[in-house]
Amino acid sequence: MAATQIALDKGKSSAREAVLEAAVRLFAQQGFAKTSLKAIAQEVDIRTPSLLYHFPSKQVLETAAIESLNNSWKNILPQILSEAKNPDERFDRTLEVCIAFFQEEPTRAKLFLRALLDKPDELKEIIKRDLQPWLKLISKYIQRGQEEEIIHQDLNPEAYTMSVVILVLSTFALGQVRSAFIDSSNAETLAKDELIRFARTALFRPTKMENNHG
Amino acid sequence: MAATQIALDKGKSSAREAVLEAAVRLFAQQGFAKTSLKAIAQEVDIRTPSLLYHFPSKQVLETAAIESLNNSWKNILPQILSEAKNPDERFDRTLEVCIAFFQEEPTRAKLFLRALLDKPDELKEIIKRDLQPWLKLISKYIQRGQEEEIIHQDLNPEAYTMSVVILVLSTFALGQVRSAFIDSSNAETLAKDELIRFARTALFRPTKMENNHG
DNA sequence: TCCCTTGCCTACCTAACGTTAGGTAGGCTA
DNA sequence: TAGCCTACCTAACGTTAGGTAGGCAAGGGA
């Protein structure tokens, strides 16, 4: 969103931001192909050509919508990873932030998942550029944990991290459907708690307390 | 043109099946909205109206494509669950079959994931009807395992099962993108192995051997 | 005062979509 | 041989898509 930032920094166009916000929402809900520029324009109460004044083509708008998500991450994650004092805290805080990010606005998860399905090649590049470094960083922390023997030895750090990312993403993207499976009033809390337990148990080796419980 | 017709006439309605097969593939690859009836018809070398002779509308074809997947499951899963002699074997065989199902034809995972995003309400009904019973059955096996104290106590059976289902589904649906994360030649094997380890570790309580390894 | 940029508009374009109408060829059945 | 059915066809429909051309109003700077 470098180009976007420049445009926005010039000040003026709040309409542009409104369009982008509506685009993210509608793209996430309905998908890229099903969402017409007219529908997005209507949400902001302008006409289609006016929308195209801000984003010269639908393709540009789609890319902008995807990239706008990534920006939210750029500052948060590295800070958390470096601030945490021990592996346990690092795991908790990181997963917490990831979950909160998608939970507070599930459209984020939906949009990202849709983009992964619709434009895998385009997303590959974005991921390599924006997310790959953090994956490597997390992998290093995991490797250190393995050397300290607090993390399972038979674990591929990158594959594990990817599994967790995919799981978090999909869990919140498919939140609507969850109620079909779990007929409980607090299905969301259940799913979230299980998600954390799932990731934690698969990562850390059991302590004696956990093991001798039964 | 004539040769095609004769070839198709050989079977009862092999054209219909061919259309459905092509629809599943294209819907999975491109999504429902982006896939035109013309594109599907071309794959089978007929004209669009001829396609509509077999499936009266695009909507009907979409539903048929989704439902055709569910049929594949109806016989397999219950058999495995009942045949297995112990929890360990049951876990292995079930996960194995699920993974094989998506691995041999990743379009299945893609189509299902797309449908979950595009038509959550429609899918809810299908899931409730076709998949819910098995989820309950698996949950019962897990609960029994908890009573026998071989499965983690702090685990919600339904939430756990759903997490695994989502993870398997997404892992194979997003297989294309995986190479962007993991720069290894055998990324697929790595991901699959980690998937199994992930699910297994999060389910079964550790044995003493595993615990005392370090 | 004039002018130029910004942001929006109306009116229009072409291409593609799903779908319908109407018709044909060939194969069963009576 | 007549009548009907299946499986396809061509042609065209109305609608909607993304995108363009050109104009109009507001506002700041010279």
PDB file of C-alpha atoms in Angstrom, chain B:
ATOM      1  CA  MET B   1     -18.616 -32.729 -33.857  1.00  0.00           C
ATOM      2  CA  ALA B   2     -20.499 -35.836 -34.943  1.00  0.00           C
ATOM      3  CA  ALA B   3     -17.783 -38.039 -33.494  1.00  0.00           C
ATOM      4  CA  THR B   4     -18.217 -36.364 -30.127  1.00  0.00           C
ATOM      5  CA  GLN B   5     -21.918 -36.970 -30.083  1.00  0.00           C
ATOM      6  CA  ILE B   6     -21.506 -40.639 -30.889  1.00  0.00           C
ATOM      7  CA  ALA B   7     -18.843 -41.002 -28.262  1.00  0.00           C
ATOM      8  CA  LEU B   8     -21.089 -39.409 -25.670  1.00  0.00           C
ATOM      9  CA  ASP B   9     -24.093 -41.441 -26.696  1.00  0.00           C
ATOM     10  CA  LYS B  10     -22.228 -44.638 -25.970  1.00  0.00           C
ATOM     11  CA  GLY B  11     -22.869 -44.290 -22.267  1.00  0.00           C
ATOM     12  CA  LYS B  12     -26.264 -43.620 -20.768  1.00  0.00           C
ATOM     13  CA  SER B  13     -25.608 -40.013 -19.867  1.00  0.00           C
ATOM     14  CA  SER B  14     -21.862 -39.826 -19.714  1.00  0.00           C
ATOM     15  CA  ALA B  15     -22.145 -36.241 -20.899  1.00  0.00           C
ATOM     16  CA  ARG B  16     -23.889 -35.349 -17.686  1.00  0.00           C
ATOM     17  CA  GLU B  17     -21.169 -36.949 -15.623  1.00  0.00           C
ATOM     18  CA  ALA B  18     -18.496 -35.282 -17.705  1.00  0.00           C
ATOM     19  CA  VAL B  19     -20.125 -31.915 -17.170  1.00  0.00           C
ATOM     20  CA  LEU B  20     -20.291 -32.497 -13.435  1.00  0.00           C
ATOM     21  CA  GLU B  21     -16.658 -33.579 -13.301  1.00  0.00           C
ATOM     22  CA  ALA B  22     -15.540 -30.531 -15.260  1.00  0.00           C
ATOM     23  CA  ALA B  23     -17.713 -28.275 -13.124  1.00  0.00           C
ATOM     24  CA  VAL B  24     -16.169 -29.577  -9.913  1.00  0.00           C
ATOM     25  CA  ARG B  25     -12.696 -29.007 -11.303  1.00  0.00           C
ATOM     26  CA  LEU B  26     -13.297 -25.524 -12.673  1.00  0.00           C
ATOM     27  CA  PHE B  27     -15.351 -24.348  -9.708  1.00  0.00           C
ATOM     28  CA  ALA B  28     -12.541 -25.474  -7.433  1.00  0.00           C
ATOM     29  CA  GLN B  29      -9.848 -23.803  -9.491  1.00  0.00           C
ATOM     30  CA  GLN B  30     -11.547 -20.500 -10.267  1.00  0.00           C
ATOM     31  CA  GLY B  31     -14.511 -20.231  -7.944  1.00  0.00           C
ATOM     32  CA  PHE B  32     -18.199 -20.331  -8.763  1.00  0.00           C
ATOM     33  CA  ALA B  33     -18.681 -16.783  -9.959  1.00  0.00           C
ATOM     34  CA  LYS B  34     -15.609 -16.705 -12.160  1.00  0.00           C
ATOM     35  CA  THR B  35     -16.458 -19.965 -13.892  1.00  0.00           C
ATOM     36  CA  SER B  36     -18.875 -19.505 -16.788  1.00  0.00           C
ATOM     37  CA  LEU B  37     -21.175 -22.199 -18.048  1.00  0.00           C
ATOM     38  CA  LYS B  38     -19.544 -21.731 -21.431  1.00  0.00           C
ATOM     39  CA  ALA B  39     -16.151 -22.634 -19.994  1.00  0.00           C
ATOM     40  CA  ILE B  40     -17.555 -25.812 -18.483  1.00  0.00           C
ATOM     41  CA  ALA B  41     -19.374 -26.691 -21.686  1.00  0.00           C
ATOM     42  CA  GLN B  42     -16.200 -26.200 -23.688  1.00  0.00           C
ATOM     43  CA  GLU B  43     -14.360 -28.691 -21.504  1.00  0.00           C
ATOM     44  CA  VAL B  44     -16.890 -31.314 -22.542  1.00  0.00           C
ATOM     45  CA  ASP B  45     -17.096 -30.013 -26.107  1.00  0.00           C
ATOM     46  CA  ILE B  46     -20.765 -29.134 -26.117  1.00  0.00           C
ATOM     47  CA  ARG B  47     -22.592 -25.796 -26.310  1.00  0.00           C
ATOM     48  CA  THR B  48     -23.943 -23.942 -23.302  1.00  0.00           C
ATOM     49  CA  PRO B  49     -27.635 -24.683 -23.944  1.00  0.00           C
ATOM     50  CA  SER B  50     -26.803 -28.384 -24.139  1.00  0.00           C
ATOM     51  CA  LEU B  51     -25.232 -28.140 -20.720  1.00  0.00           C
ATOM     52  CA  LEU B  52     -28.396 -26.496 -19.444  1.00  0.00           C
ATOM     53  CA  TYR B  53     -30.322 -29.441 -20.776  1.00  0.00           C
ATOM     54  CA  HIS B  54     -28.643 -31.598 -18.127  1.00  0.00           C
ATOM     55  CA  PHE B  55     -28.565 -29.010 -15.347  1.00  0.00           C
ATOM     56  CA  PRO B  56     -31.429 -26.528 -15.701  1.00  0.00           C
ATOM     57  CA  SER B  57     -29.528 -23.660 -14.119  1.00  0.00           C
ATOM     58  CA  LYS B  58     -26.088 -22.699 -12.903  1.00  0.00           C
ATOM     59  CA  GLN B  59     -27.353 -22.762  -9.361  1.00  0.00           C
ATOM     60  CA  VAL B  60     -28.428 -26.380  -9.733  1.00  0.00           C
ATOM     61  CA  LEU B  61     -25.042 -27.290 -11.162  1.00  0.00           C
ATOM     62  CA  GLU B  62     -23.260 -25.620  -8.239  1.00  0.00           C
ATOM     63  CA  THR B  63     -25.296 -27.533  -5.721  1.00  0.00           C
ATOM     64  CA  ALA B  64     -24.751 -30.775  -7.630  1.00  0.00           C
ATOM     65  CA  ALA B  65     -21.006 -30.174  -7.633  1.00  0.00           C
ATOM     66  CA  ILE B  66     -20.940 -29.688  -3.885  1.00  0.00           C
ATOM     67  CA  GLU B  67     -23.153 -32.660  -3.170  1.00  0.00           C
ATOM     68  CA  SER B  68     -21.118 -34.927  -5.421  1.00  0.00           C
ATOM     69  CA  LEU B  69     -18.255 -34.550  -2.947  1.00  0.00           C
ATOM     70  CA  ASN B  70     -20.278 -35.564   0.047  1.00  0.00           C
ATOM     71  CA  ASN B  71     -21.288 -38.797  -1.598  1.00  0.00           C
ATOM     72  CA  SER B  72     -17.677 -39.923  -1.649  1.00  0.00           C
ATOM     73  CA  TRP B  73     -17.682 -39.863   2.120  1.00  0.00           C
ATOM     74  CA  LYS B  74     -20.905 -41.582   2.877  1.00  0.00           C
ATOM     75  CA  ASN B  75     -19.558 -45.096   2.673  1.00  0.00           C
ATOM     76  CA  ILE B  76     -15.967 -44.687   3.751  1.00  0.00           C
ATOM     77  CA  LEU B  77     -15.932 -43.027   7.133  1.00  0.00           C
ATOM     78  CA  PRO B  78     -18.421 -45.094   9.131  1.00  0.00           C
ATOM     79  CA  GLN B  79     -16.714 -48.266   7.992  1.00  0.00           C
ATOM     80  CA  ILE B  80     -13.313 -47.123   9.182  1.00  0.00           C
ATOM     81  CA  LEU B  81     -14.577 -45.905  12.510  1.00  0.00           C
ATOM     82  CA  SER B  82     -16.296 -49.180  13.307  1.00  0.00           C
ATOM     83  CA  GLU B  83     -13.579 -51.465  11.942  1.00  0.00           C
ATOM     84  CA  ALA B  84     -10.714 -50.038  13.968  1.00  0.00           C
ATOM     85  CA  LYS B  85      -9.805 -52.118  17.003  1.00  0.00           C
ATOM     86  CA  ASN B  86      -8.350 -49.479  19.300  1.00  0.00           C
ATOM     87  CA  PRO B  87      -8.272 -45.679  19.627  1.00  0.00           C
ATOM     88  CA  ASP B  88      -4.771 -45.464  18.269  1.00  0.00           C
ATOM     89  CA  GLU B  89      -5.636 -47.373  15.129  1.00  0.00           C
ATOM     90  CA  ARG B  90      -8.897 -45.501  14.797  1.00  0.00           C
ATOM     91  CA  PHE B  91      -7.105 -42.179  14.875  1.00  0.00           C
ATOM     92  CA  ASP B  92      -4.504 -43.275  12.364  1.00  0.00           C
ATOM     93  CA  ARG B  93      -6.877 -44.831   9.885  1.00  0.00           C
ATOM     94  CA  THR B  94      -9.416 -42.012  10.019  1.00  0.00           C
ATOM     95  CA  LEU B  95      -6.904 -39.259   9.553  1.00  0.00           C
ATOM     96  CA  GLU B  96      -5.168 -41.302   6.889  1.00  0.00           C
ATOM     97  CA  VAL B  97      -8.343 -41.659   4.856  1.00  0.00           C
ATOM     98  CA  CYS B  98      -9.230 -37.996   5.245  1.00  0.00           C
ATOM     99  CA  ILE B  99      -5.802 -36.942   4.112  1.00  0.00           C
ATOM    100  CA  ALA B 100      -5.750 -39.391   1.220  1.00  0.00           C
ATOM    101  CA  PHE B 101      -9.155 -38.169   0.103  1.00  0.00           C
ATOM    102  CA  PHE B 102      -7.947 -34.615  -0.304  1.00  0.00           C
ATOM    103  CA  GLN B 103      -4.414 -35.418  -1.331  1.00  0.00           C
ATOM    104  CA  GLU B 104      -5.388 -37.532  -4.310  1.00  0.00           C
ATOM    105  CA  GLU B 105      -7.599 -34.738  -5.610  1.00  0.00           C
ATOM    106  CA  PRO B 106      -6.893 -31.355  -3.997  1.00  0.00           C
ATOM    107  CA  THR B 107      -9.752 -29.814  -5.997  1.00  0.00           C
ATOM    108  CA  ARG B 108     -12.035 -31.458  -3.448  1.00  0.00           C
ATOM    109  CA  ALA B 109     -10.590 -29.432  -0.632  1.00  0.00           C
ATOM    110  CA  LYS B 110     -10.645 -26.268  -2.702  1.00  0.00           C
ATOM    111  CA  LEU B 111     -14.236 -26.674  -3.775  1.00  0.00           C
ATOM    112  CA  PHE B 112     -15.381 -27.402  -0.267  1.00  0.00           C
ATOM    113  CA  LEU B 113     -13.518 -24.444   1.199  1.00  0.00           C
ATOM    114  CA  ARG B 114     -14.876 -22.150  -1.486  1.00  0.00           C
ATOM    115  CA  ALA B 115     -18.386 -23.362  -0.864  1.00  0.00           C
ATOM    116  CA  LEU B 116     -17.959 -22.758   2.855  1.00  0.00           C
ATOM    117  CA  LEU B 117     -16.962 -19.169   2.139  1.00  0.00           C
ATOM    118  CA  ASP B 118     -19.449 -18.473  -0.648  1.00  0.00           C
ATOM    119  CA  LYS B 119     -22.575 -20.211   0.586  1.00  0.00           C
ATOM    120  CA  PRO B 120     -22.221 -20.693   4.333  1.00  0.00           C
ATOM    121  CA  ASP B 121     -25.929 -21.011   4.940  1.00  0.00           C
ATOM    122  CA  GLU B 122     -26.454 -23.575   2.218  1.00  0.00           C
ATOM    123  CA  LEU B 123     -23.447 -25.540   3.420  1.00  0.00           C
ATOM    124  CA  LYS B 124     -24.669 -25.464   6.995  1.00  0.00           C
ATOM    125  CA  GLU B 125     -27.664 -27.532   5.991  1.00  0.00           C
ATOM    126  CA  ILE B 126     -25.621 -29.983   3.966  1.00  0.00           C
ATOM    127  CA  ILE B 127     -23.145 -30.374   6.798  1.00  0.00           C
ATOM    128  CA  LYS B 128     -25.834 -30.884   9.374  1.00  0.00           C
ATOM    129  CA  ARG B 129     -27.427 -33.534   7.229  1.00  0.00           C
ATOM    130  CA  ASP B 130     -24.337 -35.388   5.986  1.00  0.00           C
ATOM    131  CA  LEU B 131     -21.434 -34.697   8.316  1.00  0.00           C
ATOM    132  CA  GLN B 132     -22.917 -33.926  11.712  1.00  0.00           C
ATOM    133  CA  PRO B 133     -23.635 -37.590  12.581  1.00  0.00           C
ATOM    134  CA  TRP B 134     -20.000 -38.558  12.077  1.00  0.00           C
ATOM    135  CA  LEU B 135     -18.762 -35.646  14.097  1.00  0.00           C
ATOM    136  CA  LYS B 136     -20.935 -36.857  16.943  1.00  0.00           C
ATOM    137  CA  LEU B 137     -19.657 -40.386  16.502  1.00  0.00           C
ATOM    138  CA  ILE B 138     -16.032 -39.282  16.567  1.00  0.00           C
ATOM    139  CA  SER B 139     -16.765 -37.144  19.599  1.00  0.00           C
ATOM    140  CA  LYS B 140     -18.099 -40.198  21.406  1.00  0.00           C
ATOM    141  CA  TYR B 141     -14.928 -42.153  20.705  1.00  0.00           C
ATOM    142  CA  ILE B 142     -12.907 -39.220  22.028  1.00  0.00           C
ATOM    143  CA  GLN B 143     -15.007 -39.046  25.189  1.00  0.00           C
ATOM    144  CA  ARG B 144     -14.442 -42.748  25.733  1.00  0.00           C
ATOM    145  CA  GLY B 145     -10.729 -42.134  25.319  1.00  0.00           C
ATOM    146  CA  GLN B 146     -10.930 -39.415  27.930  1.00  0.00           C
ATOM    147  CA  GLU B 147     -12.610 -41.794  30.356  1.00  0.00           C
ATOM    148  CA  GLU B 148      -9.843 -44.292  29.704  1.00  0.00           C
ATOM    149  CA  GLU B 149      -7.408 -41.460  30.409  1.00  0.00           C
ATOM    150  CA  ILE B 150      -5.444 -41.889  27.205  1.00  0.00           C
ATOM    151  CA  ILE B 151      -6.747 -38.634  25.752  1.00  0.00           C
ATOM    152  CA  HIS B 152      -6.210 -35.150  27.139  1.00  0.00           C
ATOM    153  CA  GLN B 153      -8.829 -34.230  29.701  1.00  0.00           C
ATOM    154  CA  ASP B 154      -8.916 -30.514  28.896  1.00  0.00           C
ATOM    155  CA  LEU B 155     -10.191 -31.093  25.394  1.00  0.00           C
ATOM    156  CA  ASN B 156     -13.574 -30.362  23.891  1.00  0.00           C
ATOM    157  CA  PRO B 157     -14.227 -33.305  21.581  1.00  0.00           C
ATOM    158  CA  GLU B 158     -16.345 -31.455  19.055  1.00  0.00           C
ATOM    159  CA  ALA B 159     -14.117 -28.410  18.960  1.00  0.00           C
ATOM    160  CA  TYR B 160     -11.067 -30.622  18.569  1.00  0.00           C
ATOM    161  CA  THR B 161     -12.582 -32.598  15.711  1.00  0.00           C
ATOM    162  CA  MET B 162     -13.639 -29.454  13.960  1.00  0.00           C
ATOM    163  CA  SER B 163     -10.174 -27.997  14.278  1.00  0.00           C
ATOM    164  CA  VAL B 164      -8.686 -31.090  12.691  1.00  0.00           C
ATOM    165  CA  VAL B 165     -11.219 -31.093   9.875  1.00  0.00           C
ATOM    166  CA  ILE B 166     -10.586 -27.434   9.161  1.00  0.00           C
ATOM    167  CA  LEU B 167      -6.844 -27.944   9.315  1.00  0.00           C
ATOM    168  CA  VAL B 168      -6.839 -30.884   6.902  1.00  0.00           C
ATOM    169  CA  LEU B 169      -9.195 -29.125   4.536  1.00  0.00           C
ATOM    170  CA  SER B 170      -7.249 -25.877   4.469  1.00  0.00           C
ATOM    171  CA  THR B 171      -3.876 -27.527   4.299  1.00  0.00           C
ATOM    172  CA  PHE B 172      -4.687 -29.271   1.058  1.00  0.00           C
ATOM    173  CA  ALA B 173      -6.781 -26.465  -0.388  1.00  0.00           C
ATOM    174  CA  LEU B 174      -3.842 -24.119   0.053  1.00  0.00           C
ATOM    175  CA  GLY B 175      -1.202 -26.571  -1.080  1.00  0.00           C
ATOM    176  CA  GLN B 176      -0.224 -24.356  -3.983  1.00  0.00           C
ATOM    177  CA  VAL B 177       0.718 -21.521  -1.712  1.00  0.00           C
ATOM    178  CA  ARG B 178       2.677 -23.641   0.712  1.00  0.00           C
ATOM    179  CA  SER B 179       5.811 -23.469  -1.391  1.00  0.00           C
ATOM    180  CA  ALA B 180       5.916 -19.742  -0.728  1.00  0.00           C
ATOM    181  CA  PHE B 181       6.399 -20.443   2.976  1.00  0.00           C
ATOM    182  CA  ILE B 182       8.507 -23.538   3.090  1.00  0.00           C
ATOM    183  CA  ASP B 183      11.394 -23.563   0.664  1.00  0.00           C
ATOM    184  CA  SER B 184      11.949 -27.295   0.687  1.00  0.00           C
ATOM    185  CA  SER B 185      11.564 -29.734  -2.166  1.00  0.00           C
ATOM    186  CA  ASN B 186       9.359 -32.033  -0.109  1.00  0.00           C
ATOM    187  CA  ALA B 187       7.155 -29.317   1.319  1.00  0.00           C
ATOM    188  CA  GLU B 188       4.066 -31.416   0.811  1.00  0.00           C
ATOM    189  CA  THR B 189       5.389 -34.387   2.745  1.00  0.00           C
ATOM    190  CA  LEU B 190       6.624 -32.119   5.506  1.00  0.00           C
ATOM    191  CA  ALA B 191       3.259 -30.443   5.796  1.00  0.00           C
ATOM    192  CA  LYS B 192       1.419 -33.750   5.802  1.00  0.00           C
ATOM    193  CA  ASP B 193       3.666 -35.285   8.462  1.00  0.00           C
ATOM    194  CA  GLU B 194       3.427 -32.218  10.634  1.00  0.00           C
ATOM    195  CA  LEU B 195      -0.333 -32.278  10.196  1.00  0.00           C
ATOM    196  CA  ILE B 196      -0.520 -35.811  11.581  1.00  0.00           C
ATOM    197  CA  ARG B 197       1.919 -35.112  14.396  1.00  0.00           C
ATOM    198  CA  PHE B 198       0.015 -31.922  15.199  1.00  0.00           C
ATOM    199  CA  ALA B 199      -3.340 -33.668  15.482  1.00  0.00           C
ATOM    200  CA  ARG B 200      -1.910 -36.681  17.334  1.00  0.00           C
ATOM    201  CA  THR B 201       0.021 -34.734  19.935  1.00  0.00           C
ATOM    202  CA  ALA B 202      -2.946 -32.513  20.643  1.00  0.00           C
ATOM    203  CA  LEU B 203      -5.161 -35.547  21.168  1.00  0.00           C
ATOM    204  CA  PHE B 204      -3.344 -38.293  23.051  1.00  0.00           C
ATOM    205  CA  ARG B 205      -1.759 -37.785  26.425  1.00  0.00           C
ATOM    206  CA  PRO B 206       1.979 -38.373  26.357  1.00  0.00           C
ATOM    207  CA  THR B 207       3.376 -41.773  27.251  1.00  0.00           C
ATOM    208  CA  LYS B 208       6.229 -41.957  29.753  1.00  0.00           C
ATOM    209  CA  MET B 209       8.666 -42.748  26.970  1.00  0.00           C
ATOM    210  CA  GLU B 210       7.808 -39.553  25.131  1.00  0.00           C
ATOM    211  CA  ASN B 211       7.994 -37.538  28.298  1.00  0.00           C
ATOM    212  CA  ASN B 212      11.312 -38.808  29.575  1.00  0.00           C
ATOM    213  CA  HIS B 213      13.080 -38.494  26.272  1.00  0.00           C
ATOM    214  CA  GLY B 214      15.001 -35.290  27.156  1.00  0.00           C
TER     215      GLY B 214
END
